[in-house]
Short mmCIF file of C-alpha atoms in Angstrom, two decimals:
data_model
loop_
_atom_site.label_atom_id
_atom_site.label_comp_id
_atom_site.label_asym_id
_atom_site.label_seq_id
_atom_site.Cartn_x
_atom_site.Cartn_y
_atom_site.Cartn_z
CA UNK A 1 50.65 -1.91 -6.61
CA UNK A 2 50.00 1.36 -4.65
CA UNK A 3 47.79 2.36 -2.40
CA UNK A 4 45.99 5.95 -1.54
CA UNK A 5 47.62 7.11 1.88
CA UNK A 6 49.34 3.44 2.14
CA UNK A 7 52.77 4.45 2.00
CA UNK A 8 52.75 6.48 5.32
CA UNK A 9 54.92 4.29 7.84
CA UNK A 10 52.18 3.68 10.49
CA UNK A 11 53.31 4.50 14.48
CA UNK A 12 53.51 1.55 16.97
CA UNK A 13 50.03 -0.06 17.02
CA UNK A 14 50.51 0.25 21.04
CA UNK A 15 50.71 4.11 21.13
CA UNK A 16 47.78 4.04 19.35
CA UNK A 17 44.44 3.89 21.42
CA UNK A 18 41.96 0.49 21.77
CA UNK A 19 38.75 2.81 21.58
CA UNK A 20 40.78 5.61 19.02
CA UNK A 21 41.86 2.55 16.67
CA UNK A 22 38.42 0.81 16.66
CA UNK A 23 36.59 4.07 16.43
CA UNK A 24 38.95 5.08 13.48
CA UNK A 25 38.38 1.30 11.57
CA UNK A 26 34.90 1.47 12.22
CA UNK A 27 34.23 5.06 10.19
CA UNK A 28 37.14 3.45 7.52
CA UNK A 29 34.59 0.08 6.85
CA UNK A 30 31.32 2.57 6.63
CA UNK A 31 32.57 4.53 4.29
CA UNK A 32 33.80 1.72 2.36
CA UNK A 33 30.72 0.53 2.20
CA UNK A 34 29.20 3.56 1.68
CA UNK A 35 31.20 3.66 -1.79
CA UNK A 36 30.98 0.44 -3.11
CA UNK A 37 27.59 0.29 -2.72
CA UNK A 38 26.95 3.21 -5.18
CA UNK A 39 27.56 0.01 -7.27
CA UNK A 40 23.93 -1.52 -5.59
CA UNK A 41 22.02 2.10 -6.09
CA UNK A 42 23.18 1.56 -9.63
CA UNK A 43 21.54 -2.02 -9.80
CA UNK A 44 18.56 -0.78 -8.57
CA UNK A 45 18.53 2.77 -10.59
CA UNK A 46 19.10 1.49 -13.99
CA UNK A 47 16.93 -1.96 -13.71
CA UNK A 48 14.01 -0.20 -12.58
CA UNK A 49 14.05 3.62 -14.44
CA UNK A 50 13.31 1.74 -17.29
CA UNK A 51 9.21 1.23 -16.25
CA UNK A 52 8.89 4.94 -16.65
CA UNK A 53 11.01 5.21 -19.78
CA UNK A 54 9.24 2.09 -21.58
CA UNK A 55 5.95 4.53 -21.75
CA UNK A 56 7.58 6.65 -24.05
CA UNK A 57 9.62 3.96 -25.90
CA UNK A 58 6.97 2.56 -26.88
CA UNK A 59 5.42 5.79 -28.46
CA UNK A 60 9.25 7.00 -29.95
CA UNK A 61 9.83 3.21 -31.40
CA UNK A 62 6.46 2.45 -32.20
CA UNK A 63 7.13 -1.08 -30.61
CA UNK A 64 5.65 -4.16 -29.67
CA UNK A 65 4.42 -5.91 -27.00
CA UNK A 66 8.01 -8.68 -28.04
CA UNK A 67 10.40 -5.29 -28.37
CA UNK A 68 9.05 -3.86 -24.93
CA UNK A 69 10.26 -7.31 -23.22
CA UNK A 70 13.57 -6.66 -25.78
CA UNK A 71 13.58 -3.38 -23.43
CA UNK A 72 13.61 -4.66 -20.19
CA UNK A 73 15.34 -7.71 -20.62
CA UNK A 74 18.45 -6.45 -22.71
CA UNK A 75 19.66 -5.55 -19.40
CA UNK A 76 18.83 -8.53 -18.41
CA UNK A 77 21.37 -10.40 -21.45
CA UNK A 78 23.78 -8.22 -20.29
CA UNK A 79 23.62 -8.65 -16.52
CA UNK A 80 23.35 -12.36 -16.93
CA UNK A 81 26.76 -11.93 -19.02
CA UNK A 82 28.55 -10.17 -15.80
CA UNK A 83 26.99 -12.42 -13.61
CA UNK A 84 29.00 -15.42 -15.40
CA UNK A 85 32.28 -13.36 -15.60
CA UNK A 86 32.18 -10.90 -12.71
CA UNK A 87 34.34 -13.80 -10.37
CA UNK A 88 36.95 -14.48 -12.68
CA UNK A 89 37.27 -10.79 -14.15
CA UNK A 90 37.62 -9.98 -10.15
CA UNK A 91 39.77 -12.93 -9.28
CA UNK A 92 42.42 -11.58 -12.43
CA UNK A 93 42.45 -7.30 -11.88
CA UNK A 94 41.23 -7.03 -8.07
CA UNK A 95 37.88 -6.41 -6.43
CA UNK A 96 39.00 -2.51 -6.55
CA UNK A 97 40.45 -2.24 -10.26
CA UNK A 98 36.89 -4.11 -11.41
CA UNK A 99 34.69 -1.70 -9.58
CA UNK A 100 36.41 0.92 -11.16
CA UNK A 101 35.96 -0.04 -14.53
CA UNK A 102 32.01 -0.80 -13.94
CA UNK A 103 31.67 2.92 -12.36
CA UNK A 104 33.08 3.84 -15.86
CA UNK A 105 31.01 1.05 -17.79
CA UNK A 106 27.85 2.39 -16.20
CA UNK A 107 28.54 6.63 -17.17
CA UNK A 108 29.54 5.64 -20.65
CA UNK A 109 26.48 3.00 -20.60
CA UNK A 110 23.91 5.81 -19.75
CA UNK A 111 25.00 7.91 -21.96
CA UNK A 112 25.49 6.01 -24.46
CA UNK A 113 22.00 4.21 -23.89
CA UNK A 114 19.99 8.07 -23.97
CA UNK A 115 21.71 8.86 -27.08
CA UNK A 116 20.52 5.77 -28.82
CA UNK A 117 19.48 7.13 -32.49
CA UNK A 118 17.21 3.66 -32.85
CA UNK A 119 15.75 0.66 -31.02
CA UNK A 120 18.98 -1.41 -32.08
CA UNK A 121 21.70 0.78 -30.40
CA UNK A 122 19.22 1.49 -27.53
CA UNK A 123 19.32 -2.36 -26.86
CA UNK A 124 23.20 -2.83 -27.48
CA UNK A 125 24.30 0.20 -25.02
CA UNK A 126 21.09 -1.62 -22.36
CA UNK A 127 23.16 -5.16 -23.20
CA UNK A 128 26.22 -3.01 -21.77
CA UNK A 129 24.99 -1.82 -18.77
CA UNK A 130 23.50 -5.09 -17.84
CA UNK A 131 27.29 -6.11 -18.08
CA UNK A 132 28.22 -3.53 -15.14
CA UNK A 133 24.98 -4.49 -13.43
CA UNK A 134 25.74 -7.85 -13.32
CA UNK A 135 29.24 -7.65 -12.54
CA UNK A 136 28.34 -5.07 -10.34
CA UNK A 137 25.61 -7.37 -8.20
CA UNK A 138 28.38 -9.69 -7.30
CA UNK A 139 31.15 -7.81 -6.82
CA UNK A 140 30.21 -5.13 -4.46
CA UNK A 141 29.26 -6.94 -1.87
CA UNK A 142 32.31 -8.96 -2.33
CA UNK A 143 34.14 -6.04 -2.16
CA UNK A 144 32.87 -5.06 1.65
CA UNK A 145 32.54 -8.32 3.06
CA UNK A 146 36.38 -8.69 2.16
CA UNK A 147 37.16 -5.06 4.09
CA UNK A 148 34.29 -5.64 6.69
CA UNK A 149 34.76 -7.11 10.15
CA UNK A 150 32.89 -10.15 11.35
CA UNK A 151 31.17 -8.11 13.74
CA UNK A 152 29.80 -5.67 11.39
CA UNK A 153 29.65 -7.70 7.90
CA UNK A 154 25.86 -8.55 8.19
CA UNK A 155 24.70 -5.25 8.12
CA UNK A 156 26.77 -3.87 5.64
CA UNK A 157 26.65 -6.62 3.25
CA UNK A 158 22.43 -6.00 3.82
CA UNK A 159 23.88 -2.21 3.07
CA UNK A 160 24.46 -2.58 -0.23
CA UNK A 161 20.97 -4.68 -0.59
CA UNK A 162 18.88 -1.71 0.88
CA UNK A 163 21.07 0.75 -2.09
CA UNK A 164 19.52 -1.04 -4.39
CA UNK A 165 15.80 -0.43 -2.85
CA UNK A 166 17.15 3.01 -2.81
CA UNK A 167 17.92 3.10 -6.55
CA UNK A 168 14.67 1.74 -8.18
CA UNK A 169 13.04 3.85 -5.98
CA UNK A 170 14.71 7.41 -6.83
CA UNK A 171 14.81 6.17 -10.31
CA UNK A 172 10.74 6.50 -10.25
CA UNK A 173 10.94 9.73 -8.93
CA UNK A 174 13.17 10.96 -11.65
CA UNK A 175 10.92 9.47 -14.22
CA UNK A 176 7.49 11.36 -12.25
CA UNK A 177 10.37 14.81 -12.74
CA UNK A 178 11.03 14.12 -16.18
CA UNK A 179 7.50 12.91 -17.28
CA UNK A 180 6.11 16.60 -15.52
CA UNK A 181 8.85 18.50 -17.33
CA UNK A 182 7.88 17.26 -20.39
CA UNK A 183 11.23 15.83 -21.21
CA UNK A 184 11.14 12.42 -22.40
CA UNK A 185 12.96 8.77 -22.29
CA UNK A 186 16.54 10.05 -22.43
CA UNK A 187 17.27 11.97 -19.44
CA UNK A 188 16.19 9.70 -17.31
CA UNK A 189 18.45 6.87 -17.93
CA UNK A 190 21.78 9.71 -18.55
CA UNK A 191 20.74 11.02 -14.36
CA UNK A 192 23.13 7.12 -13.73
CA UNK A 193 26.53 8.52 -15.26
CA UNK A 194 26.68 10.58 -12.30
CA UNK A 195 26.53 8.21 -9.93
CA UNK A 196 28.71 5.83 -12.15
CA UNK A 197 31.15 8.59 -11.87
CA UNK A 198 30.68 8.98 -7.90
CA UNK A 199 31.32 4.83 -7.99
CA UNK A 200 34.41 5.54 -9.82
CA UNK A 201 36.08 8.26 -8.19
CA UNK A 202 35.43 7.10 -4.69
CA UNK A 203 37.08 3.61 -5.50
CA UNK A 204 40.40 5.50 -6.58
CA UNK A 205 40.65 6.78 -3.10
CA UNK A 206 40.26 3.29 -1.35
CA UNK A 207 42.66 0.60 -0.91
CA UNK A 208 42.03 -3.20 -2.57
CA UNK A 209 41.00 -5.37 -0.11
CA UNK A 210 43.62 -7.71 1.94
CA UNK A 211 42.02 -10.93 0.95
CA UNK A 212 42.37 -10.47 -2.77
CA UNK A 213 46.24 -9.42 -2.23
CA UNK A 214 46.74 -12.96 0.01
CA UNK A 215 45.26 -15.28 -2.67
CA UNK A 216 47.40 -13.27 -5.11
CA UNK A 217 50.17 -14.47 -2.67
CA UNK A 218 51.38 -11.04 -1.86
CA UNK A 219 51.24 -10.89 1.29
CA UNK A 220 53.28 -7.87 2.76
CA UNK A 221 50.94 -5.53 0.42
CA UNK A 222 48.29 -7.37 2.23
CA UNK A 223 49.20 -6.46 5.51
CA UNK A 224 49.15 -2.54 4.64
CA UNK A 225 46.40 -3.25 3.17
CA UNK A 226 44.78 -4.00 6.46
CA UNK A 227 47.56 -0.81 7.99
CA UNK A 228 45.33 1.35 5.41
CA UNK A 229 42.04 0.08 6.90
CA UNK A 230 43.46 -0.08 10.76
CA UNK A 231 42.42 -2.67 11.59
CA UNK A 232 42.88 -3.27 15.14
CA UNK A 233 44.24 -6.72 15.04
CA UNK A 234 46.09 -7.05 12.47
CA UNK A 235 48.29 -10.17 13.26
CA UNK A 236 45.02 -11.98 14.22
CA UNK A 237 43.28 -11.06 10.95
CA UNK A 238 46.36 -12.01 8.59
CA UNK A 239 46.01 -15.55 10.48
CA UNK A 240 42.70 -15.94 9.29
CA UNK A 241 42.90 -14.81 5.96
CA UNK A 242 45.86 -17.25 5.73
CA UNK A 243 43.51 -19.73 6.89
CA UNK A 244 40.80 -18.58 4.25
CA UNK A 245 42.81 -18.53 1.31
CA UNK A 246 44.39 -21.78 2.23
CA UNK A 247 40.43 -23.31 2.78
CA UNK A 248 39.57 -22.28 -0.70
CA UNK A 249 42.12 -22.49 -3.25
CA UNK A 250 41.04 -25.73 -4.41
CA UNK A 251 37.45 -25.66 -4.37
CA UNK A 252 35.02 -26.78 -7.40
CA UNK A 253 31.03 -27.73 -8.78
CA UNK A 254 32.09 -31.64 -7.68
CA UNK A 255 33.43 -30.34 -4.09
CA UNK A 256 30.02 -29.85 -3.39
CA UNK A 257 28.65 -33.21 -3.63
CA UNK A 258 32.13 -34.60 -2.64
CA UNK A 259 31.61 -32.47 0.81
CA UNK A 260 27.98 -33.47 1.52
CA UNK A 261 27.10 -29.78 0.79
CA UNK A 262 24.97 -30.61 -2.07
CA UNK A 263 21.62 -29.49 -0.48
CA UNK A 264 23.58 -26.11 0.48
CA UNK A 265 23.73 -26.19 -3.47
CA UNK A 266 19.88 -27.05 -4.02
CA UNK A 267 18.61 -24.35 -1.05
CA UNK A 268 20.64 -21.56 -2.60
CA UNK A 269 19.64 -22.29 -6.07
CA UNK A 270 15.76 -22.50 -4.96
CA UNK A 271 15.80 -19.15 -3.55
CA UNK A 272 17.57 -17.92 -6.61
CA UNK A 273 15.34 -19.04 -8.37
CA UNK A 274 12.03 -18.91 -6.16
CA UNK A 275 12.95 -15.08 -5.78
CA UNK A 276 12.03 -14.11 -9.60
CA UNK A 277 9.45 -16.53 -10.36
CA UNK A 278 6.50 -14.87 -7.46
CA UNK A 279 6.65 -11.97 -9.99
CA UNK A 280 8.91 -9.48 -8.40
CA UNK A 281 10.05 -7.55 -12.12
CA UNK A 282 6.79 -7.63 -13.14
CA UNK A 283 6.14 -5.07 -10.80
CA UNK A 284 9.35 -3.90 -11.11
CA UNK A 285 9.82 -3.18 -14.93
CA UNK A 286 5.82 -2.98 -15.86
CA UNK A 287 4.53 -1.23 -12.79
CA UNK A 288 3.91 1.84 -14.83
CA UNK A 289 2.00 -0.44 -17.42
CA UNK A 290 0.35 -2.50 -14.69
CA UNK A 291 -1.41 0.79 -14.12
CA UNK A 292 -2.20 1.73 -17.48
CA UNK A 293 -4.02 -1.47 -17.62
CA UNK A 294 -5.78 -0.86 -14.37
CA UNK A 295 -7.26 2.34 -16.17
CA UNK A 296 -4.31 5.30 -14.82
CA UNK A 297 -4.47 6.83 -18.45
CA UNK A 298 -1.80 9.06 -18.19
CA UNK A 299 1.48 8.85 -17.66
CA UNK A 300 1.94 11.31 -14.96
CA UNK A 301 -0.37 9.63 -12.21
CA UNK A 302 0.60 5.71 -13.76
CA UNK A 303 4.15 6.83 -12.40
CA UNK A 304 3.89 8.73 -9.39
CA UNK A 305 1.79 5.42 -8.53
CA UNK A 306 4.63 3.32 -9.26
CA UNK A 307 6.94 5.72 -7.00
CA UNK A 308 4.71 4.96 -3.90
CA UNK A 309 5.55 1.43 -4.47
CA UNK A 310 9.03 2.41 -4.71
CA UNK A 311 9.59 3.88 -1.64
CA UNK A 312 7.28 1.56 0.19
CA UNK A 313 9.84 -0.71 -0.80
CA UNK A 314 13.06 1.12 0.25
CA UNK A 315 11.25 1.61 3.53
CA UNK A 316 9.94 -2.04 3.99
CA UNK A 317 13.53 -3.43 3.18
CA UNK A 318 14.86 -0.88 5.92
CA UNK A 319 12.48 -2.63 8.42
CA UNK A 320 13.96 -6.07 7.75
CA UNK A 321 17.09 -5.14 7.92
CA UNK A 322 17.01 -3.47 10.80
CA UNK A 323 14.45 -6.64 12.46
CA UNK A 324 16.05 -9.80 10.73
CA UNK A 325 18.38 -11.15 13.12
CA UNK A 326 15.75 -10.96 16.16
CA UNK A 327 13.39 -12.20 14.23
CA UNK A 328 15.11 -14.71 12.21
CA UNK A 329 14.83 -15.71 8.92
CA UNK A 330 12.21 -18.22 8.04
CA UNK A 331 9.11 -16.42 9.42
CA UNK A 332 9.98 -13.03 7.29
CA UNK A 333 10.31 -15.68 4.17
CA UNK A 334 7.38 -17.80 4.99
CA UNK A 335 4.77 -14.52 6.19
CA UNK A 336 5.85 -12.80 2.87
CA UNK A 337 5.01 -15.08 1.02
CA UNK A 338 1.99 -15.94 2.31
CA UNK A 339 1.11 -11.91 1.78
CA UNK A 340 2.68 -11.61 -2.16
CA UNK A 341 0.06 -15.12 -2.24
CA UNK A 342 -2.75 -13.00 -0.96
CA UNK A 343 -1.95 -9.98 -3.03
CA UNK A 344 -1.20 -11.89 -6.39
CA UNK A 345 -4.57 -13.44 -6.44
CA UNK A 346 -6.39 -10.01 -5.53
CA UNK A 347 -4.67 -8.86 -8.02
CA UNK A 348 -6.47 -11.13 -10.13
CA UNK A 349 -9.22 -11.24 -9.36
CA UNK A 350 -9.50 -6.82 -9.65
CA UNK A 351 -8.62 -7.37 -13.26
CA UNK A 352 -11.15 -10.28 -13.51
CA UNK A 353 -13.72 -8.25 -11.81
CA UNK A 354 -13.15 -5.23 -13.36
CA UNK A 355 -15.01 -2.75 -10.83
CA UNK A 356 -15.05 0.73 -11.53
CA UNK A 357 -12.03 1.77 -8.92
CA UNK A 358 -9.50 -0.75 -10.41
CA UNK A 359 -6.38 1.86 -10.39
CA UNK A 360 -6.34 2.09 -6.74
CA UNK A 361 -7.69 -1.05 -5.87
CA UNK A 362 -4.61 -2.58 -7.99
CA UNK A 363 -2.49 0.22 -6.40
CA UNK A 364 -3.40 -1.51 -2.90
CA UNK A 365 -2.96 -4.50 -3.95
CA UNK A 366 1.23 -4.08 -5.74
CA UNK A 367 1.35 -2.00 -2.14
CA UNK A 368 0.68 -5.21 0.25
CA UNK A 369 2.77 -7.84 -2.68
CA UNK A 370 5.81 -5.18 -2.77
CA UNK A 371 5.59 -5.23 1.53
CA UNK A 372 5.63 -8.92 1.85
CA UNK A 373 8.52 -9.72 -0.97
CA UNK A 374 10.55 -6.42 0.38
CA UNK A 375 9.98 -7.93 4.38
CA UNK A 376 10.97 -11.15 3.46
CA UNK A 377 12.05 -12.81 0.19
CA UNK A 378 13.78 -9.75 -1.56
CA UNK A 379 16.20 -9.28 1.44
CA UNK A 380 16.17 -12.69 2.68
CA UNK A 381 17.55 -14.23 -0.11
CA UNK A 382 20.52 -12.04 -0.71
CA UNK A 383 21.73 -12.64 3.34
CA UNK A 384 21.18 -16.29 3.13
CA UNK A 385 23.05 -17.11 0.09
CA UNK A 386 25.80 -16.03 1.71
CA UNK A 387 25.25 -17.62 5.35
CA UNK A 388 23.54 -21.19 3.97
CA UNK A 389 27.67 -21.77 2.45
CA UNK A 390 30.53 -22.26 4.92
CA UNK A 391 33.80 -20.37 4.02
CA UNK A 392 35.00 -22.53 1.66
CA UNK A 393 32.23 -22.60 -0.77
CA UNK A 394 30.30 -19.12 0.13
CA UNK A 395 32.20 -17.74 -3.08
CA UNK A 396 31.54 -20.25 -6.17
CA UNK A 397 27.89 -20.73 -4.32
CA UNK A 398 27.09 -17.21 -4.12
CA UNK A 399 28.58 -17.11 -8.18
CA UNK A 400 26.26 -19.96 -8.64
CA UNK A 401 22.98 -18.64 -7.21
CA UNK A 402 23.98 -15.32 -8.73
CA UNK A 403 23.89 -17.06 -11.98
CA UNK A 404 19.99 -18.49 -11.67
CA UNK A 405 18.53 -15.89 -10.02
CA UNK A 406 19.33 -13.52 -13.09
CA UNK A 407 18.53 -16.23 -15.55
CA UNK A 408 14.79 -17.02 -13.96
CA UNK A 409 14.84 -12.96 -14.23
CA UNK A 410 15.12 -13.08 -17.94
CA UNK A 411 12.64 -15.43 -18.09
CA UNK A 412 10.53 -13.38 -16.13
CA UNK A 413 10.73 -9.95 -17.55
CA UNK A 414 10.21 -11.31 -21.34
CA UNK A 415 7.52 -13.26 -20.99
CA UNK A 416 4.89 -10.73 -18.47
CA UNK A 417 3.34 -8.92 -21.67
CA UNK A 418 3.67 -11.79 -23.54
CA UNK A 419 1.49 -13.91 -21.13
CA UNK A 420 -1.08 -10.74 -20.43
CA UNK A 421 -1.62 -10.82 -23.95
CA UNK A 422 -2.31 -14.77 -24.62
CA UNK A 423 -3.36 -15.66 -20.89
CA UNK A 424 -5.12 -12.30 -19.38
CA UNK A 425 -3.57 -10.59 -16.65
CA UNK A 426 -6.21 -12.34 -13.80
CA UNK A 427 -4.41 -15.68 -15.19
CA UNK A 428 -0.85 -14.74 -15.05
CA UNK A 429 -1.08 -12.99 -12.18
CA UNK A 430 -2.72 -16.45 -10.19
CA UNK A 431 0.29 -18.12 -12.11
CA UNK A 432 2.25 -15.94 -10.03
CA UNK A 433 0.42 -16.66 -7.04
CA UNK A 434 1.16 -20.36 -7.62
CA UNK A 435 4.80 -20.43 -7.45
CA UNK A 436 3.99 -18.69 -4.41
CA UNK A 437 2.82 -21.62 -3.01
CA UNK A 438 5.59 -23.85 -4.60
CA UNK A 439 8.25 -21.73 -3.12
CA UNK A 440 6.35 -21.28 0.65
CA UNK A 441 6.75 -25.41 0.81
CA UNK A 442 10.18 -25.42 -0.47
CA UNK A 443 11.35 -23.46 2.02
CA UNK A 444 9.23 -24.90 4.92
CA UNK A 445 10.79 -28.11 4.12
CA UNK A 446 14.49 -27.17 2.55
CA UNK A 447 15.09 -24.23 4.17
CA UNK A 448 17.23 -24.24 7.89
CA UNK A 449 16.64 -21.18 10.34
CA UNK A 450 20.13 -19.86 10.30
CA UNK A 451 20.20 -17.09 13.20
CA UNK A 452 22.57 -17.04 15.60
CA UNK A 453 24.44 -20.03 14.17
CA UNK A 454 28.16 -19.44 13.30
CA UNK A 455 29.48 -20.85 10.00
CA UNK A 456 31.03 -24.02 11.49
CA UNK A 457 27.36 -24.79 12.70
CA UNK A 458 25.95 -24.66 9.14
CA UNK A 459 28.38 -26.97 7.64
CA UNK A 460 27.70 -29.25 9.96
CA UNK A 461 24.02 -28.87 9.34
CA UNK A 462 24.78 -29.93 5.26
CA UNK A 463 26.68 -33.08 6.47
CA UNK A 464 24.80 -34.34 8.91
CA UNK A 465 21.69 -34.24 6.61
CA UNK A 466 20.09 -31.18 7.74
CA UNK A 467 20.07 -31.98 10.98
CA UNK A 468 21.84 -29.55 14.15
CA UNK A 469 23.10 -30.99 16.98
#
């Protein structure tokens, strides 16, 4: 297997000034993170764009409430499948080739969905897009983590989450632009082909991760990959990779119980499930529909209000990424859940009372909700799902928690309109508020503060019955 630019014979390491070497390394890992995180951007765009497109799909295909739920949830069926097979696919093809394939699938899926002549074909191609989303949601942060240095890994992996929110925000503004241009839902979906090709082309110029090559026993190529990355301490890094590969080769699900890590798995699954049960994707997928219920009769005004929510989501996530290592995980997690509970109770009450300014009050409540989610449960779940597992369990643990996250996402998205029709909007939002209470109790009693703890300390915490030394 060849590597772009890796055939060049490197000069002696001693001839390269250490500061210059480290700067070159940092520059390359930032570029790598940016390219791989296009997968996260597409994750956000393709899940967010449906919110505006749904208003026109409903009209063009004469959709019932259940069919609208299918239009939203079809992508999640594919995502669930992608999350299940993403790990094995990346182990078979390699991280780089799998991401190249997902870039192609994103581009083709976007164009085929936009050209669908009937609702059945639309659902089929959304499932295909969902498969790419499910794989990239698992693979993009893994690729970044396996090429980034430990000192930068947390911020670079969090960058993928930031681009997810950027994709959601931009999808809303694209929806708004095509609504104002009178062009409907098809170009909204087709635009995703552009970043899809960006992911494909960008990955062609990057190397495979040294860790994947090492897992295949291709040690010489792993060293070449480290050279291509300009890693300053290649020998030390190879020693660390050898130890990591040795530790992760034989991890099975039953090993969680045998090694005392079962509570870590419970914590990860609980965070994954509660992140969705609090109702976040009713806002991401159905915000314009909710604003329509609130009295914004114009599609343009409803999508404009949704676009404001998307921008606030992105900016608040950026704030969370900047402060999470100083404030800690638990304060943001617990505080965010309190904020979401208040916002959901308010939203249900606004719809129950039916005030004369329902639309603007709902917008205010949704903004409070999205701020609370984006500061806490949104980024903290993805970060802690990689922190609460020690090195030898991280890949397996992340795969399991991702599966549960997508499963619950599907459950929430496919039931929202039906719950609203049968229970009413007030009761539906109060139900999500009840899940916020359960999530708060779960996090209070189960989730530890991992700020400033190394992986060995976290492993001992679980094995010692949830006690720090």
